[in-house]
Amino acid sequence: ENHPINKESHIKVKFFQTKKESGFSANGFKNLKEGIEEIFNLELGLDKLQQIGANQDILDTADLIRKIFRKSSRERAKFTCEVYYVTAAPDINIPEKISHLQEELEKNNLNIPFEFEYWGAQKLLDLTERVDESIELKFSSQPLEIKERGVDISGFTGFISGNDLITALKDENGEFKSHLTEGNVRFFLGEDKKINSSIIESAKDPDKAQNFWAMNNGLTIIGDSIEPLGNNEYSVVNPQIVNGCQTVHCLYYAQIEIESLPDALKVFVKLVNTENLEVQTDIISATNSQNPVKSASLKANDNIQRNIEKYLKEVGIYYERRENYYKRQGYTGNKVIGLLKMAQIIHTVVNKESVVAINDASTLFESQGKYDIIFHDNADYDIYKFASVLYQKIWSIKNSDIRSNTYSDKERSLISKGGFVFLHIMSSLMMSRALYKFGNTETSSEQTTRIDITAPARKNEFTKRKKWLLEKLDDDNYLE
């Protein structure tokens, strides 16, 4: 309260209601609303507030808020409140009752402006890994500003020197910041690919470099905010290269080979300013659909895919939702599981469709209905861990069996191709033998049909068995 306040000041009070619940309760919000109203009921003395249940921390905070509010009113400073209702909800479904209570709080007698935010599990996951980063990009000449009244997104487009561009995208050790291509559905396919080799050679050739901008589509970079720094330079906060991953990597490797790209080499760059995740996803899909990208790859940046990657990495499984991301870092073998392979594994274990998984894997991404029975935000993420580890164990057992036994060519072929059928059978056997609590007793029951991964824990056939299943995964003798 000793901080100076004048008419230029802006005071914000932030209220948080945090609940470890799977939804947004109207009763929880009602309690929050009543508490805020009591704090701003200036005729309600602190002693009365204490009588109705406020502890000392609340009393001290309420006293401070009231003092600041009175001071800001006298000085005609701006005073606003932000209300955050936070739960572990997988979806943001706000009951009508909460909307009604929110409107009542907005119509307060003191005319205090209120803003409301509702955070679920995905927001919390995103916050745990978010660190704001910015890059500075300098256009060769005045870029074209793209801004329309009433349109949420805006941006700039123009030419950037190849050397300036690559310098801006490197870290302090001179390495390319590969995380900037997080938004690109494909990772760099490699400089040995025919197209990429051609891009590298044209970037190194002083004559061809003059026409580089015309021979390549350029880059699309999304940022949460884009601020002009003067002299045609712009700061991009939390940049994502959503199109042009191949181009920018080729330029990076060309620069390594010849130390400096030709001065005449210019890249056409489009900067897009938007924080809206849905808009970002639409841009990623649209900018990549011009090239032969598999339908599966367009799902690579879904929240569920990012979350599975992070979850599995903690147990030593590298989920390559973007093609080549981990392979280019030197990870090999069945520790690396691609997006399509994961779909095959889960469709086999969860939906008991091993034959479809083998023969028609690409169709699993063609409709949202098919996709949701394999990848869903409500899923118990341990199903992805269990299925992946079982897949790895089975492939080891299968390959060991082929190496250590003498089979006819027909038998070897059948065993080699039958991995997903083997996975189907093994997962059903283990599920059916798994012990779980039923009341006060430990029991098991047959489980050979499809598992609903969206079912709540108490009804989820995998979740109630998972403790036993995950323990058995570590018992190689049992699996043999």
GROMACS .gro file of C-alpha atoms in nm:
model
  480
    1GLU     CA    1   0.000   0.000   0.000
    2ASN     CA    2   0.306   0.227   0.011
    3HIS     CA    3   0.353   0.207  -0.365
    4PRO     CA    4   0.277   0.543  -0.535
    5ILE     CA    5  -0.053   0.548  -0.724
    6ASN     CA    6  -0.166   0.819  -0.966
    7LYS     CA    7  -0.415   0.854  -1.250
    8GLU     CA    8  -0.171   0.678  -1.488
    9SER     CA    9  -0.159   0.367  -1.266
   10HIS     CA   10  -0.334   0.040  -1.348
   11ILE     CA   11  -0.399  -0.192  -1.055
   12LYS     CA   12  -0.501  -0.552  -1.117
   13VAL     CA   13  -0.627  -0.798  -0.855
   14LYS     CA   14  -0.609  -1.163  -0.964
   15PHE     CA   15  -0.833  -1.419  -0.793
   16PHE     CA   16  -0.766  -1.792  -0.835
   17GLN     CA   17  -1.001  -2.077  -0.752
   18THR     CA   18  -0.811  -2.405  -0.802
   19LYS     CA   19  -0.979  -2.745  -0.776
   20LYS     CA   20  -0.843  -3.093  -0.843
   21GLU     CA   21  -1.162  -3.188  -1.022
   22SER     CA   22  -1.242  -3.311  -1.372
   23GLY     CA   23  -1.487  -3.032  -1.451
   24PHE     CA   24  -1.602  -2.679  -1.365
   25SER     CA   25  -1.850  -2.687  -1.076
   26ALA     CA   26  -2.115  -2.417  -1.040
   27ASN     CA   27  -2.092  -2.451  -0.661
   28GLY     CA   28  -1.715  -2.394  -0.671
   29PHE     CA   29  -1.763  -2.077  -0.876
   30LYS     CA   30  -2.049  -1.964  -0.649
   31ASN     CA   31  -1.817  -1.981  -0.346
   32LEU     CA   32  -1.552  -1.785  -0.535
   33LYS     CA   33  -1.806  -1.519  -0.638
   34GLU     CA   34  -1.938  -1.479  -0.283
   35GLY     CA   35  -1.584  -1.445  -0.144
   36ILE     CA   36  -1.500  -1.170  -0.395
   37GLU     CA   37  -1.826  -0.989  -0.322
   38GLU     CA   38  -1.753  -0.997   0.053
   39ILE     CA   39  -1.407  -0.845  -0.004
   40PHE     CA   40  -1.559  -0.558  -0.207
   41ASN     CA   41  -1.849  -0.504   0.035
   42LEU     CA   42  -1.680  -0.207   0.198
   43GLU     CA   43  -1.955  -0.181   0.462
   44LEU     CA   44  -1.874  -0.534   0.582
   45GLY     CA   45  -1.613  -0.482   0.854
   46LEU     CA   46  -1.315  -0.713   0.893
   47ASP     CA   47  -1.450  -0.831   1.229
   48LYS     CA   48  -1.776  -0.934   1.062
   49LEU     CA   49  -1.577  -1.101   0.783
   50GLN     CA   50  -1.394  -1.299   1.051
   51GLN     CA   51  -1.723  -1.403   1.213
   52ILE     CA   52  -1.848  -1.555   0.888
   53GLY     CA   53  -1.536  -1.770   0.848
   54ALA     CA   54  -1.246  -1.571   0.699
   55ASN     CA   55  -0.902  -1.674   0.828
   56GLN     CA   56  -0.621  -1.429   0.903
   57ASP     CA   57  -0.464  -1.457   0.554
   58ILE     CA   58  -0.797  -1.366   0.393
   59LEU     CA   59  -0.849  -1.080   0.640
   60ASP     CA   60  -0.502  -0.935   0.567
   61THR     CA   61  -0.550  -0.966   0.192
   62ALA     CA   62  -0.902  -0.821   0.202
   63ASP     CA   63  -0.775  -0.526   0.407
   64LEU     CA   64  -0.495  -0.460   0.156
   65ILE     CA   65  -0.728  -0.486  -0.146
   66ARG     CA   66  -0.973  -0.242   0.012
   67LYS     CA   67  -0.698   0.010   0.094
   68ILE     CA   68  -0.561  -0.009  -0.261
   69PHE     CA   69  -0.911   0.021  -0.410
   70ARG     CA   70  -0.991   0.332  -0.205
   71LYS     CA   71  -0.656   0.489  -0.292
   72SER     CA   72  -0.698   0.418  -0.665
   73SER     CA   73  -1.050   0.564  -0.656
   74ARG     CA   74  -0.921   0.886  -0.497
   75GLU     CA   75  -0.643   0.915  -0.754
   76ARG     CA   76  -0.872   0.807  -1.043
   77ALA     CA   77  -0.638   0.521  -1.131
   78LYS     CA   78  -0.756   0.225  -1.337
   79PHE     CA   79  -0.861  -0.070  -1.118
   80THR     CA   80  -0.958  -0.409  -1.263
   81CYS     CA   81  -1.000  -0.769  -1.148
   82GLU     CA   82  -0.914  -1.098  -1.318
   83VAL     CA   83  -1.077  -1.422  -1.207
   84TYR     CA   84  -0.918  -1.760  -1.285
   85TYR     CA   85  -1.110  -2.083  -1.227
   86VAL     CA   86  -0.862  -2.370  -1.260
   87THR     CA   87  -0.937  -2.745  -1.261
   88ALA     CA   88  -0.795  -3.063  -1.415
   89ALA     CA   89  -1.078  -3.074  -1.670
   90PRO     CA   90  -0.981  -3.228  -2.006
   91ASP     CA   91  -1.237  -3.004  -2.184
   92ILE     CA   92  -1.350  -2.647  -2.119
   93ASN     CA   93  -1.725  -2.695  -2.076
   94ILE     CA   94  -1.864  -2.408  -1.869
   95PRO     CA   95  -2.215  -2.466  -1.723
   96GLU     CA   96  -2.482  -2.205  -1.794
   97LYS     CA   97  -2.511  -2.144  -1.418
   98ILE     CA   98  -2.147  -2.027  -1.405
   99SER     CA   99  -2.209  -1.789  -1.697
  100HIS     CA  100  -2.505  -1.645  -1.507
  101LEU     CA  101  -2.297  -1.601  -1.187
  102GLN     CA  102  -2.021  -1.439  -1.393
  103GLU     CA  103  -2.269  -1.184  -1.531
  104GLU     CA  104  -2.387  -1.102  -1.176
  105LEU     CA  105  -2.028  -1.036  -1.065
  106GLU     CA  106  -1.969  -0.813  -1.369
  107LYS     CA  107  -2.268  -0.597  -1.264
  108ASN     CA  108  -2.108  -0.502  -0.930
  109ASN     CA  109  -2.211  -0.183  -0.751
  110LEU     CA  110  -1.855  -0.042  -0.757
  111ASN     CA  111  -1.837  -0.070  -1.139
  112ILE     CA  112  -1.512  -0.266  -1.123
  113PRO     CA  113  -1.431  -0.428  -1.462
  114PHE     CA  114  -1.390  -0.807  -1.436
  115GLU     CA  115  -1.225  -1.053  -1.676
  116PHE     CA  116  -1.264  -1.431  -1.649
  117GLU     CA  117  -1.047  -1.723  -1.758
  118TYR     CA  118  -1.112  -2.095  -1.728
  119TRP     CA  119  -0.808  -2.320  -1.727
  120GLY     CA  120  -0.817  -2.697  -1.772
  121ALA     CA  121  -0.557  -2.973  -1.780
  122GLN     CA  122  -0.418  -2.876  -2.122
  123LYS     CA  123  -0.356  -2.516  -2.015
  124LEU     CA  124  -0.167  -2.639  -1.708
  125LEU     CA  125   0.043  -2.877  -1.919
  126ASP     CA  126   0.127  -2.595  -2.159
  127LEU     CA  127   0.223  -2.361  -1.874
  128THR     CA  128   0.469  -2.615  -1.728
  129GLU     CA  129   0.682  -2.610  -2.042
  130ARG     CA  130   0.630  -2.257  -2.169
  131VAL     CA  131   0.925  -2.022  -2.173
  132ASP     CA  132   0.880  -1.710  -2.383
  133GLU     CA  133   1.145  -1.675  -2.652
  134SER     CA  134   1.196  -1.412  -2.917
  135ILE     CA  135   1.397  -1.378  -3.236
  136GLU     CA  136   1.480  -1.063  -3.428
  137LEU     CA  137   1.436  -1.060  -3.805
  138LYS     CA  138   1.556  -0.782  -4.035
  139PHE     CA  139   1.393  -0.737  -4.376
  140SER     CA  140   1.612  -0.622  -4.665
  141SER     CA  141   1.365  -0.344  -4.740
  142GLN     CA  142   1.037  -0.212  -4.603
  143PRO     CA  143   0.805  -0.519  -4.568
  144LEU     CA  144   0.442  -0.515  -4.665
  145GLU     CA  145   0.215  -0.492  -4.360
  146ILE     CA  146  -0.100  -0.703  -4.381
  147LYS     CA  147  -0.371  -0.580  -4.146
  148GLU     CA  148  -0.747  -0.563  -4.189
  149ARG     CA  149  -1.000  -0.403  -3.958
  150GLY     CA  150  -1.206  -0.668  -3.777
  151VAL     CA  151  -0.963  -0.951  -3.863
  152ASP     CA  152  -0.783  -1.114  -3.570
  153ILE     CA  153  -0.459  -1.201  -3.746
  154SER     CA  154  -0.209  -0.961  -3.898
  155GLY     CA  155   0.146  -0.979  -4.027
  156PHE     CA  156   0.433  -0.865  -4.241
  157THR     CA  157   0.584  -1.010  -4.557
  158GLY     CA  158   0.898  -0.935  -4.755
  159PHE     CA  159   1.254  -1.043  -4.831
  160ILE     CA  160   1.524  -1.130  -4.577
  161SER     CA  161   1.889  -1.193  -4.658
  162GLY     CA  162   1.973  -1.564  -4.632
  163ASN     CA  163   2.269  -1.494  -4.403
  164ASP     CA  164   2.062  -1.266  -4.174
  165LEU     CA  165   1.784  -1.523  -4.157
  166ILE     CA  166   2.009  -1.816  -4.059
  167THR     CA  167   2.197  -1.602  -3.805
  168ALA     CA  168   1.867  -1.512  -3.637
  169LEU     CA  169   1.769  -1.880  -3.615
  170LYS     CA  170   2.092  -2.006  -3.452
  171ASP     CA  171   2.168  -2.032  -3.081
  172GLU     CA  172   2.477  -1.899  -2.900
  173ASN     CA  173   2.671  -2.211  -3.003
  174GLY     CA  174   2.596  -2.159  -3.371
  175GLU     CA  175   2.352  -2.454  -3.381
  176PHE     CA  176   2.018  -2.427  -3.556
  177LYS     CA  177   1.731  -2.391  -3.308
  178SER     CA  178   1.545  -2.704  -3.417
  179HIS     CA  179   1.262  -2.639  -3.170
  180LEU     CA  180   1.157  -2.347  -3.389
  181THR     CA  181   1.027  -2.600  -3.642
  182GLU     CA  182   0.800  -2.752  -3.374
  183GLY     CA  183   0.500  -2.627  -3.568
  184ASN     CA  184   0.608  -2.793  -3.893
  185VAL     CA  185   0.436  -3.128  -3.947
  186ARG     CA  186   0.755  -3.272  -4.095
  187PHE     CA  187   1.105  -3.241  -3.962
  188PHE     CA  188   1.399  -3.196  -4.200
  189LEU     CA  189   1.403  -3.496  -4.435
  190GLY     CA  190   1.779  -3.480  -4.480
  191GLU     CA  191   2.024  -3.314  -4.714
  192ASP     CA  192   2.064  -3.637  -4.911
  193LYS     CA  193   1.710  -3.616  -5.048
  194LYS     CA  194   1.705  -3.515  -5.415
  195ILE     CA  195   1.501  -3.195  -5.368
  196ASN     CA  196   1.699  -3.082  -5.065
  197SER     CA  197   2.029  -3.147  -5.240
  198SER     CA  198   1.909  -2.925  -5.523
  199ILE     CA  199   1.813  -2.646  -5.278
  200ILE     CA  200   2.157  -2.664  -5.111
  201GLU     CA  201   2.341  -2.649  -5.444
  202SER     CA  202   2.135  -2.353  -5.568
  203ALA     CA  203   2.202  -2.171  -5.237
  204LYS     CA  204   2.578  -2.214  -5.281
  205ASP     CA  205   2.583  -2.103  -5.647
  206PRO     CA  206   2.619  -1.720  -5.673
  207ASP     CA  207   2.427  -1.710  -6.002
  208LYS     CA  208   2.135  -1.929  -5.891
  209ALA     CA  209   2.126  -1.761  -5.549
  210GLN     CA  210   1.993  -1.443  -5.714
  211ASN     CA  211   1.678  -1.631  -5.809
  212PHE     CA  212   1.649  -1.830  -5.484
  213TRP     CA  213   1.337  -1.642  -5.368
  214ALA     CA  214   1.158  -1.728  -5.695
  215MET     CA  215   1.264  -2.096  -5.693
  216ASN     CA  216   1.141  -2.167  -5.337
  217ASN     CA  217   0.817  -2.102  -5.151
  218GLY     CA  218   0.995  -1.932  -4.860
  219LEU     CA  219   0.903  -1.939  -4.492
  220THR     CA  220   0.587  -1.888  -4.289
  221ILE     CA  221   0.660  -1.798  -3.926
  222ILE     CA  222   0.385  -1.766  -3.665
  223GLY     CA  223   0.443  -1.554  -3.353
  224ASP     CA  224   0.235  -1.477  -3.043
  225SER     CA  225   0.326  -1.112  -3.101
  226ILE     CA  226   0.531  -0.918  -3.355
  227GLU     CA  227   0.678  -0.581  -3.260
  228PRO     CA  228   0.865  -0.336  -3.489
  229LEU     CA  229   1.214  -0.243  -3.364
  230GLY     CA  230   1.287   0.018  -3.631
  231ASN     CA  231   1.501   0.002  -3.945
  232ASN     CA  232   1.286  -0.280  -4.095
  233GLU     CA  233   1.363  -0.506  -3.797
  234TYR     CA  234   1.095  -0.698  -3.602
  235SER     CA  235   1.086  -0.899  -3.279
  236VAL     CA  236   0.882  -1.221  -3.298
  237VAL     CA  237   0.775  -1.370  -2.963
  238ASN     CA  238   0.745  -1.751  -2.943
  239PRO     CA  239   0.812  -1.808  -3.315
  240GLN     CA  240   0.716  -2.126  -3.497
  241ILE     CA  241   0.835  -2.207  -3.849
  242VAL     CA  242   0.522  -2.376  -3.980
  243ASN     CA  243   0.622  -2.391  -4.345
  244GLY     CA  244   0.968  -2.390  -4.504
  245CYS     CA  245   1.138  -2.636  -4.269
  246GLN     CA  246   1.321  -2.800  -4.560
  247THR     CA  247   1.424  -2.465  -4.709
  248VAL     CA  248   1.567  -2.319  -4.389
  249HIS     CA  249   1.760  -2.636  -4.299
  250CYS     CA  250   1.908  -2.649  -4.650
  251LEU     CA  251   2.026  -2.289  -4.612
  252TYR     CA  252   2.178  -2.373  -4.275
  253TYR     CA  253   2.376  -2.666  -4.420
  254ALA     CA  254   2.477  -2.464  -4.727
  255GLN     CA  255   2.609  -2.188  -4.500
  256ILE     CA  256   2.812  -2.444  -4.302
  257GLU     CA  257   2.973  -2.570  -4.623
  258ILE     CA  258   3.069  -2.230  -4.765
  259GLU     CA  259   3.072  -2.026  -4.436
  260SER     CA  260   2.868  -1.742  -4.587
  261LEU     CA  261   2.579  -1.753  -4.835
  262PRO     CA  262   2.594  -1.529  -5.146
  263ASP     CA  263   2.487  -1.171  -5.067
  264ALA     CA  264   2.228  -1.184  -5.344
  265LEU     CA  265   2.040  -1.474  -5.179
  266LYS     CA  266   1.706  -1.352  -5.046
  267VAL     CA  267   1.426  -1.553  -4.883
  268PHE     CA  268   1.060  -1.463  -4.901
  269VAL     CA  269   0.933  -1.460  -4.541
  270LYS     CA  270   0.578  -1.425  -4.411
  271LEU     CA  271   0.533  -1.330  -4.044
  272VAL     CA  272   0.190  -1.408  -3.899
  273ASN     CA  273   0.078  -1.257  -3.568
  274THR     CA  274  -0.175  -1.472  -3.375
  275GLU     CA  275  -0.203  -1.638  -3.034
  276ASN     CA  276  -0.517  -1.829  -3.134
  277LEU     CA  277  -0.429  -2.202  -3.133
  278GLU     CA  278  -0.713  -2.294  -3.368
  279VAL     CA  279  -0.598  -2.035  -3.621
  280GLN     CA  280  -0.240  -2.158  -3.586
  281THR     CA  281  -0.353  -2.516  -3.655
  282ASP     CA  282  -0.549  -2.402  -3.963
  283ILE     CA  283  -0.242  -2.217  -4.094
  284ILE     CA  284  -0.016  -2.520  -4.036
  285SER     CA  285  -0.260  -2.748  -4.218
  286ALA     CA  286  -0.311  -2.508  -4.510
  287THR     CA  287   0.055  -2.419  -4.562
  288ASN     CA  288   0.158  -2.784  -4.562
  289SER     CA  289  -0.125  -2.921  -4.775
  290GLN     CA  290   0.039  -2.775  -5.087
  291ASN     CA  291   0.301  -3.053  -5.062
  292PRO     CA  292   0.253  -3.433  -5.047
  293VAL     CA  293   0.207  -3.454  -4.669
  294LYS     CA  294   0.036  -3.764  -4.527
  295SER     CA  295  -0.297  -3.699  -4.356
  296ALA     CA  296  -0.141  -3.846  -4.040
  297SER     CA  297   0.129  -3.578  -4.038
  298LEU     CA  298  -0.129  -3.299  -4.022
  299LYS     CA  299  -0.227  -3.432  -3.678
  300ALA     CA  300   0.132  -3.412  -3.551
  301ASN     CA  301   0.079  -3.086  -3.363
  302ASP     CA  302  -0.244  -3.178  -3.186
  303ASN     CA  303  -0.222  -3.131  -2.810
  304ILE     CA  304  -0.273  -3.503  -2.754
  305GLN     CA  305   0.028  -3.581  -2.975
  306ARG     CA  306   0.255  -3.333  -2.795
  307ASN     CA  307   0.140  -3.466  -2.458
  308ILE     CA  308   0.206  -3.831  -2.552
  309GLU     CA  309   0.554  -3.740  -2.677
  310LYS     CA  310   0.639  -3.565  -2.349
  311TYR     CA  311   0.489  -3.846  -2.139
  312LEU     CA  312   0.669  -4.130  -2.319
  313LYS     CA  313   1.003  -3.951  -2.326
  314GLU     CA  314   1.012  -3.980  -1.947
  315VAL     CA  315   1.016  -4.361  -1.979
  316GLY     CA  316   1.278  -4.370  -2.255
  317ILE     CA  317   1.046  -4.398  -2.554
  318TYR     CA  318   1.097  -4.143  -2.831
  319TYR     CA  319   0.763  -4.075  -2.994
  320GLU     CA  320   0.845  -3.936  -3.336
  321ARG     CA  321   0.517  -3.758  -3.408
  322ARG     CA  322   0.710  -3.552  -3.665
  323GLU     CA  323   0.895  -3.754  -3.927
  324ASN     CA  324   1.273  -3.782  -3.871
  325TYR     CA  325   1.284  -3.563  -3.558
  326TYR     CA  326   1.459  -3.820  -3.335
  327LYS     CA  327   1.630  -4.019  -3.610
  328ARG     CA  328   1.827  -3.709  -3.706
  329GLN     CA  329   1.940  -3.683  -3.344
  330GLY     CA  330   2.089  -4.031  -3.362
  331TYR     CA  331   1.813  -4.231  -3.191
  332THR     CA  332   1.748  -4.562  -3.364
  333GLY     CA  333   1.579  -4.899  -3.316
  334ASN     CA  334   1.239  -4.964  -3.167
  335LYS     CA  335   1.297  -4.702  -2.896
  336VAL     CA  336   1.176  -4.461  -3.169
  337ILE     CA  337   0.807  -4.500  -3.250
  338GLY     CA  338   0.656  -4.295  -3.533
  339LEU     CA  339   0.308  -4.143  -3.551
  340LEU     CA  340   0.171  -4.405  -3.789
  341LYS     CA  341   0.331  -4.689  -3.591
  342MET     CA  342   0.174  -4.559  -3.268
  343ALA     CA  343  -0.167  -4.556  -3.434
  344GLN     CA  344  -0.113  -4.919  -3.541
  345ILE     CA  345  -0.007  -5.020  -3.189
  346ILE     CA  346  -0.301  -4.853  -3.014
  347HIS     CA  347  -0.556  -4.970  -3.272
  348THR     CA  348  -0.429  -5.323  -3.209
  349VAL     CA  349  -0.421  -5.314  -2.829
  350VAL     CA  350  -0.725  -5.093  -2.763
  351ASN     CA  351  -0.957  -5.168  -3.054
  352LYS     CA  352  -0.843  -5.526  -3.128
  353GLU     CA  353  -0.801  -5.442  -3.497
  354SER     CA  354  -0.458  -5.583  -3.576
  355VAL     CA  355  -0.539  -5.673  -3.937
  356VAL     CA  356  -0.673  -5.324  -4.012
  357ALA     CA  357  -0.369  -5.177  -3.835
  358ILE     CA  358  -0.136  -5.374  -4.065
  359ASN     CA  359  -0.315  -5.325  -4.397
  360ASP     CA  360  -0.502  -4.994  -4.370
  361ALA     CA  361  -0.304  -4.785  -4.121
  362SER     CA  362  -0.333  -4.463  -4.324
  363THR     CA  363  -0.714  -4.474  -4.305
  364LEU     CA  364  -0.700  -4.431  -3.925
  365PHE     CA  365  -0.643  -4.058  -3.973
  366GLU     CA  366  -0.905  -3.997  -4.239
  367SER     CA  367  -1.197  -3.924  -4.005
  368GLN     CA  368  -1.221  -3.764  -3.661
  369GLY     CA  369  -1.427  -4.060  -3.540
  370LYS     CA  370  -1.150  -4.311  -3.614
  371TYR     CA  371  -0.885  -4.077  -3.478
  372ASP     CA  372  -1.069  -4.025  -3.147
  373ILE     CA  373  -1.081  -4.397  -3.060
  374ILE     CA  374  -0.700  -4.405  -3.083
  375PHE     CA  375  -0.590  -4.059  -2.968
  376HIS     CA  376  -0.808  -3.871  -2.722
  377ASP     CA  377  -0.745  -3.606  -2.456
  378ASN     CA  378  -0.953  -3.803  -2.203
  379ALA     CA  379  -0.738  -4.116  -2.240
  380ASP     CA  380  -0.534  -4.258  -1.953
  381TYR     CA  381  -0.184  -4.185  -2.092
  382ASP     CA  382  -0.054  -4.506  -1.937
  383ILE     CA  383  -0.231  -4.694  -2.217
  384TYR     CA  384   0.021  -4.543  -2.460
  385LYS     CA  385   0.306  -4.644  -2.230
  386PHE     CA  386   0.176  -5.000  -2.179
  387ALA     CA  387   0.103  -5.058  -2.548
  388SER     CA  388   0.438  -4.913  -2.662
  389VAL     CA  389   0.649  -5.111  -2.416
  390LEU     CA  390   0.456  -5.433  -2.490
  391TYR     CA  391   0.513  -5.372  -2.862
  392GLN     CA  392   0.888  -5.331  -2.801
  393LYS     CA  393   0.906  -5.644  -2.584
  394ILE     CA  394   0.711  -5.852  -2.837
  395TRP     CA  395   0.933  -5.743  -3.126
  396SER     CA  396   1.240  -5.846  -2.925
  397ILE     CA  397   1.086  -6.185  -2.838
  398LYS     CA  398   0.977  -6.239  -3.198
  399ASN     CA  399   1.316  -6.151  -3.348
  400SER     CA  400   1.500  -6.360  -3.088
  401ASP     CA  401   1.276  -6.656  -3.170
  402ILE     CA  402   1.350  -6.628  -3.541
  403ARG     CA  403   1.725  -6.605  -3.478
  404SER     CA  404   1.744  -6.897  -3.236
  405ASN     CA  405   1.522  -7.147  -3.421
  406THR     CA  406   1.529  -7.315  -3.759
  407TYR     CA  407   1.210  -7.239  -3.947
  408SER     CA  408   1.101  -7.288  -4.303
  409ASP     CA  409   1.079  -6.977  -4.518
  410LYS     CA  410   0.700  -6.986  -4.492
  411GLU     CA  411   0.710  -7.007  -4.112
  412ARG     CA  412   0.970  -6.730  -4.084
  413SER     CA  413   0.758  -6.506  -4.307
  414LEU     CA  414   0.446  -6.576  -4.102
  415ILE     CA  415   0.621  -6.500  -3.772
  416SER     CA  416   0.788  -6.191  -3.916
  417LYS     CA  417   0.464  -6.046  -4.051
  418GLY     CA  418   0.250  -6.152  -3.757
  419GLY     CA  419   0.383  -5.904  -3.503
  420PHE     CA  420   0.064  -5.703  -3.466
  421VAL     CA  421  -0.152  -6.017  -3.444
  422PHE     CA  422   0.091  -6.135  -3.173
  423LEU     CA  423   0.049  -5.797  -2.998
  424HIS     CA  424  -0.330  -5.830  -3.019
  425ILE     CA  425  -0.326  -6.176  -2.860
  426MET     CA  426  -0.069  -6.094  -2.591
  427SER     CA  427  -0.249  -5.778  -2.481
  428SER     CA  428  -0.582  -5.965  -2.457
  429LEU     CA  429  -0.421  -6.249  -2.257
  430MET     CA  430  -0.258  -6.005  -2.017
  431MET     CA  431  -0.573  -5.793  -1.976
  432SER     CA  432  -0.778  -6.107  -1.904
  433ARG     CA  433  -0.531  -6.236  -1.642
  434ALA     CA  434  -0.470  -5.898  -1.476
  435LEU     CA  435  -0.570  -5.877  -1.107
  436TYR     CA  436  -0.763  -5.572  -0.987
  437LYS     CA  437  -0.968  -5.470  -0.684
  438PHE     CA  438  -1.341  -5.539  -0.697
  439GLY     CA  439  -1.482  -5.422  -0.367
  440ASN     CA  440  -1.264  -5.581  -0.099
  441THR     CA  441  -1.147  -5.870  -0.313
  442GLU     CA  442  -0.886  -5.908  -0.585
  443THR     CA  443  -1.017  -6.059  -0.904
  444SER     CA  444  -0.965  -6.092  -1.278
  445SER     CA  445  -1.207  -6.107  -1.571
  446GLU     CA  446  -1.195  -6.169  -1.942
  447GLN     CA  447  -1.113  -5.860  -2.147
  448THR     CA  448  -1.086  -5.936  -2.519
  449THR     CA  449  -1.314  -5.667  -2.662
  450ARG     CA  450  -1.254  -5.303  -2.749
  451ILE     CA  451  -1.157  -5.068  -2.464
  452ASP     CA  452  -1.318  -4.724  -2.449
  453ILE     CA  453  -1.019  -4.496  -2.382
  454THR     CA  454  -1.252  -4.202  -2.303
  455ALA     CA  455  -1.425  -4.386  -2.016
  456PRO     CA  456  -1.370  -4.241  -1.664
  457ALA     CA  457  -1.120  -4.424  -1.441
  458ARG     CA  458  -1.376  -4.624  -1.241
  459LYS     CA  459  -1.527  -4.764  -1.563
  460ASN     CA  460  -1.209  -4.786  -1.768
  461GLU     CA  461  -1.114  -5.151  -1.824
  462PHE     CA  462  -0.749  -5.062  -1.873
  463THR     CA  463  -0.715  -4.817  -1.582
  464LYS     CA  464  -0.841  -5.061  -1.321
  465ARG     CA  465  -0.592  -5.325  -1.446
  466LYS     CA  466  -0.295  -5.101  -1.518
  467LYS     CA  467  -0.102  -5.141  -1.190
  468TRP     CA  468  -0.077  -5.518  -1.246
  469LEU     CA  469  -0.013  -5.481  -1.621
  470LEU     CA  470   0.272  -5.230  -1.584
  471GLU     CA  471   0.441  -5.447  -1.320
  472LYS     CA  472   0.424  -5.752  -1.549
  473LEU     CA  473   0.584  -5.556  -1.834
  474ASP     CA  474   0.908  -5.559  -1.632
  475ASP     CA  475   0.892  -5.939  -1.583
  476ASP     CA  476   1.065  -6.080  -1.892
  477ASN     CA  477   1.021  -6.439  -1.771
  478TYR     CA  478   0.647  -6.387  -1.748
  479LEU     CA  479   0.632  -6.240  -2.097
  480GLU     CA  480   0.839  -6.529  -2.240
   0.00000   0.00000   0.00000
